[in-house]
Short mmCIF file of C-alpha atoms in Angstrom, two decimals:
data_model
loop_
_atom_site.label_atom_id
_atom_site.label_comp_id
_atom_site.label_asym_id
_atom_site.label_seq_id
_atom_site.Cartn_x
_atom_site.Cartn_y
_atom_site.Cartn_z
CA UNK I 1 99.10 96.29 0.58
CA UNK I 2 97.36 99.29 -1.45
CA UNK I 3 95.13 97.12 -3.06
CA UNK I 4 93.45 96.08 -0.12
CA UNK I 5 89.93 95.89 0.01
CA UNK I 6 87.05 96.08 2.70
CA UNK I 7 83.84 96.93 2.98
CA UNK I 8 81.77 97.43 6.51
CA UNK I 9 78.03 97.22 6.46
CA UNK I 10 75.69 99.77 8.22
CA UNK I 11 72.30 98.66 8.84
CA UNK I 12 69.96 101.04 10.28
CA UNK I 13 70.69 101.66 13.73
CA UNK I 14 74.47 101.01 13.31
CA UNK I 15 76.67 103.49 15.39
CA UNK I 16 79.90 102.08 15.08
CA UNK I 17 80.13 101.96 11.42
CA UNK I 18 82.29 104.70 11.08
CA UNK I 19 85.29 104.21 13.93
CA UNK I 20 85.45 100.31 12.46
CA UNK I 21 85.78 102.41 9.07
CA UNK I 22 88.70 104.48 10.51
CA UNK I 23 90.13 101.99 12.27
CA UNK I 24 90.64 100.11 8.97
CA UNK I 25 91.29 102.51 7.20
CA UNK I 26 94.19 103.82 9.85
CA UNK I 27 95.58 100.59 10.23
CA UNK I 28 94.96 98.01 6.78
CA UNK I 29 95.28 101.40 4.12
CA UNK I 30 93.13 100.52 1.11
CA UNK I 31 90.15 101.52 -0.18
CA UNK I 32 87.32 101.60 2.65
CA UNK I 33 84.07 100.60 1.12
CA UNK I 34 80.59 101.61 2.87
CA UNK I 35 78.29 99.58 1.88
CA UNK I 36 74.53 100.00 3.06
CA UNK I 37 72.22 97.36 4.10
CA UNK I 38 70.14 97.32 1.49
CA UNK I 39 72.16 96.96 -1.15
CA UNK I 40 71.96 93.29 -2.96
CA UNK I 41 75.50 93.65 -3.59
CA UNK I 42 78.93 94.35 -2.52
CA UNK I 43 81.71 95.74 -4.07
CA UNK I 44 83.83 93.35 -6.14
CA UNK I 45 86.53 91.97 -4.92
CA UNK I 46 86.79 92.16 -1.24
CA UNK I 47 89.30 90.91 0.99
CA UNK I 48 87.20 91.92 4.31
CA UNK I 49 84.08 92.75 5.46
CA UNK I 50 82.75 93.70 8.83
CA UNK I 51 79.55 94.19 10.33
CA UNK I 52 80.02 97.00 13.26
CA UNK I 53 78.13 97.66 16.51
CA UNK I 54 75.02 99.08 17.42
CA UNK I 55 71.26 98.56 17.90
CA UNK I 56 70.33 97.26 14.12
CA UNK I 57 67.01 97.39 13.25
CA UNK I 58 66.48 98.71 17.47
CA UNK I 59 66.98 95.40 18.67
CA UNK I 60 63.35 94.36 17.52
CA UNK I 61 62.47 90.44 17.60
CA UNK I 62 66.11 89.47 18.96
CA UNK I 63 69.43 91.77 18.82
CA UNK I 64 70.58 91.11 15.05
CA UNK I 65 67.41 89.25 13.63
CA UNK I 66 65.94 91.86 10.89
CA UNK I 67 69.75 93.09 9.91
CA UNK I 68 70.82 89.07 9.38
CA UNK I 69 67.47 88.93 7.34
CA UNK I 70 68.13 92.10 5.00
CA UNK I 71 69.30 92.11 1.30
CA UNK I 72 73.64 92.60 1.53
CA UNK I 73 73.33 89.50 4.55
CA UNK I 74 72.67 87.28 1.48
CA UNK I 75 76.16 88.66 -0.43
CA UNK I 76 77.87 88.23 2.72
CA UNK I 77 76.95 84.68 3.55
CA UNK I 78 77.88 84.14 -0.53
CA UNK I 79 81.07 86.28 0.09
CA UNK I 80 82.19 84.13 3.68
CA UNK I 81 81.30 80.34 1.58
CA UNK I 82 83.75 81.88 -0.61
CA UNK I 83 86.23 82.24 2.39
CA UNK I 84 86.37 86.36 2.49
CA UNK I 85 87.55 87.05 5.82
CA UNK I 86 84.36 88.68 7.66
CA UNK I 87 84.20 90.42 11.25
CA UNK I 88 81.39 91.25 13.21
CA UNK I 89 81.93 93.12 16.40
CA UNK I 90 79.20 93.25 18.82
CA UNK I 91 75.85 93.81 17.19
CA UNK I 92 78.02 92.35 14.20
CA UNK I 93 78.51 89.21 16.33
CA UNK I 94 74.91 88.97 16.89
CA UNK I 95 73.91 89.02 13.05
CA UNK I 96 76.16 86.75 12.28
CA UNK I 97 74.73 84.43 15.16
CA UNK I 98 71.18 85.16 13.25
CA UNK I 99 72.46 84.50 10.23
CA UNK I 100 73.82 81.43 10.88
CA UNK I 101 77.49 82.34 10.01
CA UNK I 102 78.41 80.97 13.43
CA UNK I 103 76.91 79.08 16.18
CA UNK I 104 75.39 79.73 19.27
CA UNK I 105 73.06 82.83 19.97
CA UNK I 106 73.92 85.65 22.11
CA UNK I 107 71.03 86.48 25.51
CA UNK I 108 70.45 89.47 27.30
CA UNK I 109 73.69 89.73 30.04
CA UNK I 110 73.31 87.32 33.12
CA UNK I 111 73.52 90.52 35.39
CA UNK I 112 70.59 91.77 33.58
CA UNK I 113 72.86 95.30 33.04
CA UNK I 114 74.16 96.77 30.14
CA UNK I 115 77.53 96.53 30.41
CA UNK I 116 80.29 99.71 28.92
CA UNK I 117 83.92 99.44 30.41
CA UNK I 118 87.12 98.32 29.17
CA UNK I 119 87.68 94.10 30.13
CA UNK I 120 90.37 92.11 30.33
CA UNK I 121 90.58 89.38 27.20
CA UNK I 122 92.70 86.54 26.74
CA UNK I 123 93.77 85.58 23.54
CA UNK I 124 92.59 81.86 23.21
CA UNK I 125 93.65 81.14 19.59
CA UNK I 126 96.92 82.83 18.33
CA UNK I 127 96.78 80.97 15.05
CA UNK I 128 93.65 82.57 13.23
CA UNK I 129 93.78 84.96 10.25
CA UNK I 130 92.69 87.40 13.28
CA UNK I 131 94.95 86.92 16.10
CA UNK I 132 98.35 85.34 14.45
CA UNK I 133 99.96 88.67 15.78
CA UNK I 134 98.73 87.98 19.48
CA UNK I 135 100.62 85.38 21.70
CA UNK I 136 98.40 82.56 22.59
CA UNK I 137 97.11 83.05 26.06
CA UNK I 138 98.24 86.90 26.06
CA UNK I 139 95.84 89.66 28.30
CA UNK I 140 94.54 92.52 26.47
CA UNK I 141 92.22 94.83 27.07
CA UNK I 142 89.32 95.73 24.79
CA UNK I 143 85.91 97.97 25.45
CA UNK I 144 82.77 96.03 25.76
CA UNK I 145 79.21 98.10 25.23
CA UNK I 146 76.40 95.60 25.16
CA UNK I 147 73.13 94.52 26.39
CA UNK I 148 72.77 91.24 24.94
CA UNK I 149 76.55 89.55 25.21
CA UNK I 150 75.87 86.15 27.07
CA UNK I 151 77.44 83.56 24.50
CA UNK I 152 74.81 80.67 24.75
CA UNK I 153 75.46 77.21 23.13
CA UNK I 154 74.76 73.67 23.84
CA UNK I 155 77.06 71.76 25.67
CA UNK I 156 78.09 69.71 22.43
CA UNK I 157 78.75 72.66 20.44
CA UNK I 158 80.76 73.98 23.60
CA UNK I 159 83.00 71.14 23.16
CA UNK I 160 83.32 71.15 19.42
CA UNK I 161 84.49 75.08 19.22
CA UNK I 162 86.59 74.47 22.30
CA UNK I 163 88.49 70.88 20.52
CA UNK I 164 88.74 72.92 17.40
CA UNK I 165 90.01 75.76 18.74
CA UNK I 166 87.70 78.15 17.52
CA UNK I 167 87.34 80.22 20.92
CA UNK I 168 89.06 83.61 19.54
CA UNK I 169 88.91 84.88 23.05
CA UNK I 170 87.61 84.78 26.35
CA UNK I 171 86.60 86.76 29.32
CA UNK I 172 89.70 87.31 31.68
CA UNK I 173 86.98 88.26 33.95
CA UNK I 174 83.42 88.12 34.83
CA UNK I 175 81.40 90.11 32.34
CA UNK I 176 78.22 89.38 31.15
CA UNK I 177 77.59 85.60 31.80
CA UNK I 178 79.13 84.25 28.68
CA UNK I 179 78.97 80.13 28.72
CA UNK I 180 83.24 79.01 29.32
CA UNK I 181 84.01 82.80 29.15
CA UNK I 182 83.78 82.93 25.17
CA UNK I 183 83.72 86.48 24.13
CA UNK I 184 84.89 85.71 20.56
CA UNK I 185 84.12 82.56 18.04
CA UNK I 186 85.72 81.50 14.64
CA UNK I 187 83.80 79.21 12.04
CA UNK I 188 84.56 75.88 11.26
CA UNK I 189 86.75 77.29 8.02
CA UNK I 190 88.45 80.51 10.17
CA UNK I 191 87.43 83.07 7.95
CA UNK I 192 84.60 84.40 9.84
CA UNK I 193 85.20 85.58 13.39
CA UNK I 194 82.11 87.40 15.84
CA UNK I 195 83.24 89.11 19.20
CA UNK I 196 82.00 91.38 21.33
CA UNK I 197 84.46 93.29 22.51
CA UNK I 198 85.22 96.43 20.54
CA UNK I 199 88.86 95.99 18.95
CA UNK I 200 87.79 98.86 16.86
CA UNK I 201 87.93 101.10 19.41
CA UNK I 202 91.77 100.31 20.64
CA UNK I 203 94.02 100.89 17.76
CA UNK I 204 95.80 103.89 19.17
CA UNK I 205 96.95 105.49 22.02
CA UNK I 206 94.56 108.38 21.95
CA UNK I 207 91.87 105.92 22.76
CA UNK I 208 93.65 104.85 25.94
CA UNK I 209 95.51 101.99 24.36
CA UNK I 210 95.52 99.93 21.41
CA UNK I 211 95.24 95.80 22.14
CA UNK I 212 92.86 95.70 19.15
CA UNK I 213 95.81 97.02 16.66
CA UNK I 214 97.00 93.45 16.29
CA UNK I 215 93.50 91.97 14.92
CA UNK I 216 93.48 94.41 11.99
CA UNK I 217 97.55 94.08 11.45
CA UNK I 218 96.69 90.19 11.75
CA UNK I 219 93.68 90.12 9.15
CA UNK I 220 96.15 91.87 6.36
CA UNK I 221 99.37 89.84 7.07
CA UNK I 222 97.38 87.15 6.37
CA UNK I 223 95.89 88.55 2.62
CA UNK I 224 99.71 89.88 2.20
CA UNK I 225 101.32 86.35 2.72
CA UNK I 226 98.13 84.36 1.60
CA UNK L 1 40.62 92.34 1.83
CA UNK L 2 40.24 88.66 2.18
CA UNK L 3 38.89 87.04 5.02
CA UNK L 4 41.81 87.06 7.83
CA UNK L 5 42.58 84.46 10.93
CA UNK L 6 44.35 85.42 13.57
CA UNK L 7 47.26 82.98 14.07
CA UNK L 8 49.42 83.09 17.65
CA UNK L 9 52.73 82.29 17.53
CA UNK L 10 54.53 81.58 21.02
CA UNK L 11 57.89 81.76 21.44
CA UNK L 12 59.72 80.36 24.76
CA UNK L 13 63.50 79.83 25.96
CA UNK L 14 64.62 75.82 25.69
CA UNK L 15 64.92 74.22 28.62
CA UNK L 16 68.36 74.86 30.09
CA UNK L 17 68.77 77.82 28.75
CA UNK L 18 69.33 80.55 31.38
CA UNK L 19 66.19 83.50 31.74
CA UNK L 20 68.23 86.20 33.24
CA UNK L 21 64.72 88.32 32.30
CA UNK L 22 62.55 86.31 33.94
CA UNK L 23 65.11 85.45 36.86
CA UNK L 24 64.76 89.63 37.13
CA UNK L 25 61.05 89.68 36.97
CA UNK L 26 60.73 86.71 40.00
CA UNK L 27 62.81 88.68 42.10
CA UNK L 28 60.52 91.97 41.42
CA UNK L 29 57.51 89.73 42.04
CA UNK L 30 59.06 88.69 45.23
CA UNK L 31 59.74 91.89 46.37
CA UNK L 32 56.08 93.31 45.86
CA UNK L 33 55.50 91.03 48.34
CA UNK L 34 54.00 87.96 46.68
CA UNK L 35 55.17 84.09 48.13
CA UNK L 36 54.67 80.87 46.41
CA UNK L 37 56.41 81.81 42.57
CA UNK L 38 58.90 78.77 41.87
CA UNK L 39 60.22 80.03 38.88
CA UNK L 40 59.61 82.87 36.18
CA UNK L 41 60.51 82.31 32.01
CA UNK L 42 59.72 84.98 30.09
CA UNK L 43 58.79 84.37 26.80
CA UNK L 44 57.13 86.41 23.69
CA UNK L 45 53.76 86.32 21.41
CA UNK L 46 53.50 87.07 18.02
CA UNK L 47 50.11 87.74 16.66
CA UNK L 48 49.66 87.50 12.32
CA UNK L 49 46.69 88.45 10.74
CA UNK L 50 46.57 85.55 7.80
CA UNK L 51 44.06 85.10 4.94
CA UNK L 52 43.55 81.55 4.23
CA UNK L 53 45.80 81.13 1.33
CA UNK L 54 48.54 81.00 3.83
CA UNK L 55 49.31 77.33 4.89
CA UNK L 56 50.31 75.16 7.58
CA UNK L 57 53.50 75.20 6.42
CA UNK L 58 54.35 78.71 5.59
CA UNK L 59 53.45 79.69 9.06
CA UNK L 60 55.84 77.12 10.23
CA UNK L 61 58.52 78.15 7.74
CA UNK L 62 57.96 81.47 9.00
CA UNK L 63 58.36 80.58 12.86
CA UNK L 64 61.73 78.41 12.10
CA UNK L 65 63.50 81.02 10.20
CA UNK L 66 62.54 84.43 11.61
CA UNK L 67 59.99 84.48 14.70
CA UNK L 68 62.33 82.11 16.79
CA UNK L 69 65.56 81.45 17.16
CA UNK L 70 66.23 77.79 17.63
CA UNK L 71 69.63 77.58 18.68
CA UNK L 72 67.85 79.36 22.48
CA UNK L 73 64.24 78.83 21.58
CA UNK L 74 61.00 76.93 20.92
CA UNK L 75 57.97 78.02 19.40
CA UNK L 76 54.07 76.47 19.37
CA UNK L 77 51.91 78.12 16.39
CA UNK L 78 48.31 78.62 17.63
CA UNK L 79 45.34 79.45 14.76
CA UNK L 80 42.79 81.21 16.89
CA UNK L 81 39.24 80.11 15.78
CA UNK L 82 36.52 82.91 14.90
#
């Protein structure tokens, strides 16, 4: 689709901005919008968005706090109510914790480490706008780089995202300490999807392989045949 | 300048919530050798400088939506007198 449109946010401290920029660019086509965190406004008529990794705002208060505070958060929480598809990878995850986009919070890794390898995912929900091109319950294999990954939410909430079906993905193995092994989460509605893992940073075989392909090729089958 | 007040806001982890920090920092007390520590939660304080047109209210406003976040934490707002 040559129309497409997305945007991804970089806040000050953001260092992934610009592979989720290729990435999307490689893989959706479009126009690639950079949009800076400061700005009140976003481009009209986006399809995506996506917040990308890195140490916003250098982690101060919590991981994600100032950058879900600043100016363009407001346009995106306007722009998800509206049902734009938004993804925030990582420190993108985190902001949209802070900003209340979706629940639970993510704490400092149970193993106290910072944690950068490639882990082994299972796809938990194959029928999102994300992940309708994965097989439900299919391995892949995704880089993690993060500090503060350790999904926490009450039990109750637990149980509502895991009856809904709004774990994206889990840990296939022991990470960072994650409550049930959740390293991805939808919203109620299913536009608005925060993970950890780096998808990003797997969409070819240069990178050493490309599991994360899918989530892009997902996100614009879904605005083609929407 | 007005007249400020200091105001202490503390901000602690919920019970149940897993400390891996302060889990870390009992097991480095423990190994300098000290006995007797049950448990360790570490927790953060944030000190404003107010003038006195700032209420109550606002401080609380300002604890709920920024200073802690209360899907992991608690906070206790403290004006300091003098």
């Amino acid at each position: 689709m040559s129309s497409f449109s997305s945007a991804v946010i970089t806040f000050p401290g953001s260092n992934c901005d610009r592979d989720m920029a290729v990435a999307i660019g490689d893989v959706c086509g479009g126009t690639v919008h950079r949009v800076w965190h400061g700005d009140a406004t976003l481009p009209d008529g986006l399809d995506f968005i996506a917040l990308p990794g890195g140490f916003s705002y250098g982690d101060y208060l919590r991981s994600g706090a100032m950058a879900a505070r600043s100016p363009v958060m407001r346009a995106v929480i306007e722009a998800a109510s509206r049902g734009v598809t938004v993804l925030g990878v990582c420190n993108g995850f985190q902001v949209l914790t802070e900003a209340g986009l979706l629940p639970g919070a993510l704490m400092r890794n149970a193993g106290i480490r910072f944690v950068c390898r490639d882990v082994a995912l299972t796809v938990a929900n194959a029928h999102s706008r994300f992940t309708s091109l994965y097989a439900e319950g299919q391995r892949i294999t995704i880089p993690v780089a993060h500090h503060d990954g350790n999904y926490f939410a009450d039990d109750a909430t637990l149980d509502r995202l895991e009856g809904e079906g709004l774990v994206a993905f889990r840990y296939a193995e022991d990470v960072n300490g994650s409550s049930r092994a959740i390293a991805g989460v939808l919203n109620a509605a299913g536009n608005v999807l925060g993970m950890m893992p780096h998808p990003e940073r797997m969409v070819e075989p240069a990178h050493g392989g490309s599991d994360g392909r899918a989530l892009f090729t997902s996100v614009l089958r879904g605005l083609v045949s929407a | 300048m007005p007249k400020a007040t200091k105001v202490r806001v503390y901000v602690s982890l919920k019970n149940g919530v897993l400390d891996p920090q302060g889990r870390a920092i009992h097991h480095a007390i423990e190994g300098l050798g000290f006995s007797g520590v049950q448990d360790v939660r570490a927790g953060r304080l944030i000190e404003l400088e107010v003038d006195d047109s700032v209420t109550d209210a606002a401080l609380d406003e300002m604890a709920a939506r920024l200073l802690a976040n209360q899907v992991i934490e608690n906070y206790r707002i403290e004006r300091v007198a003098g």
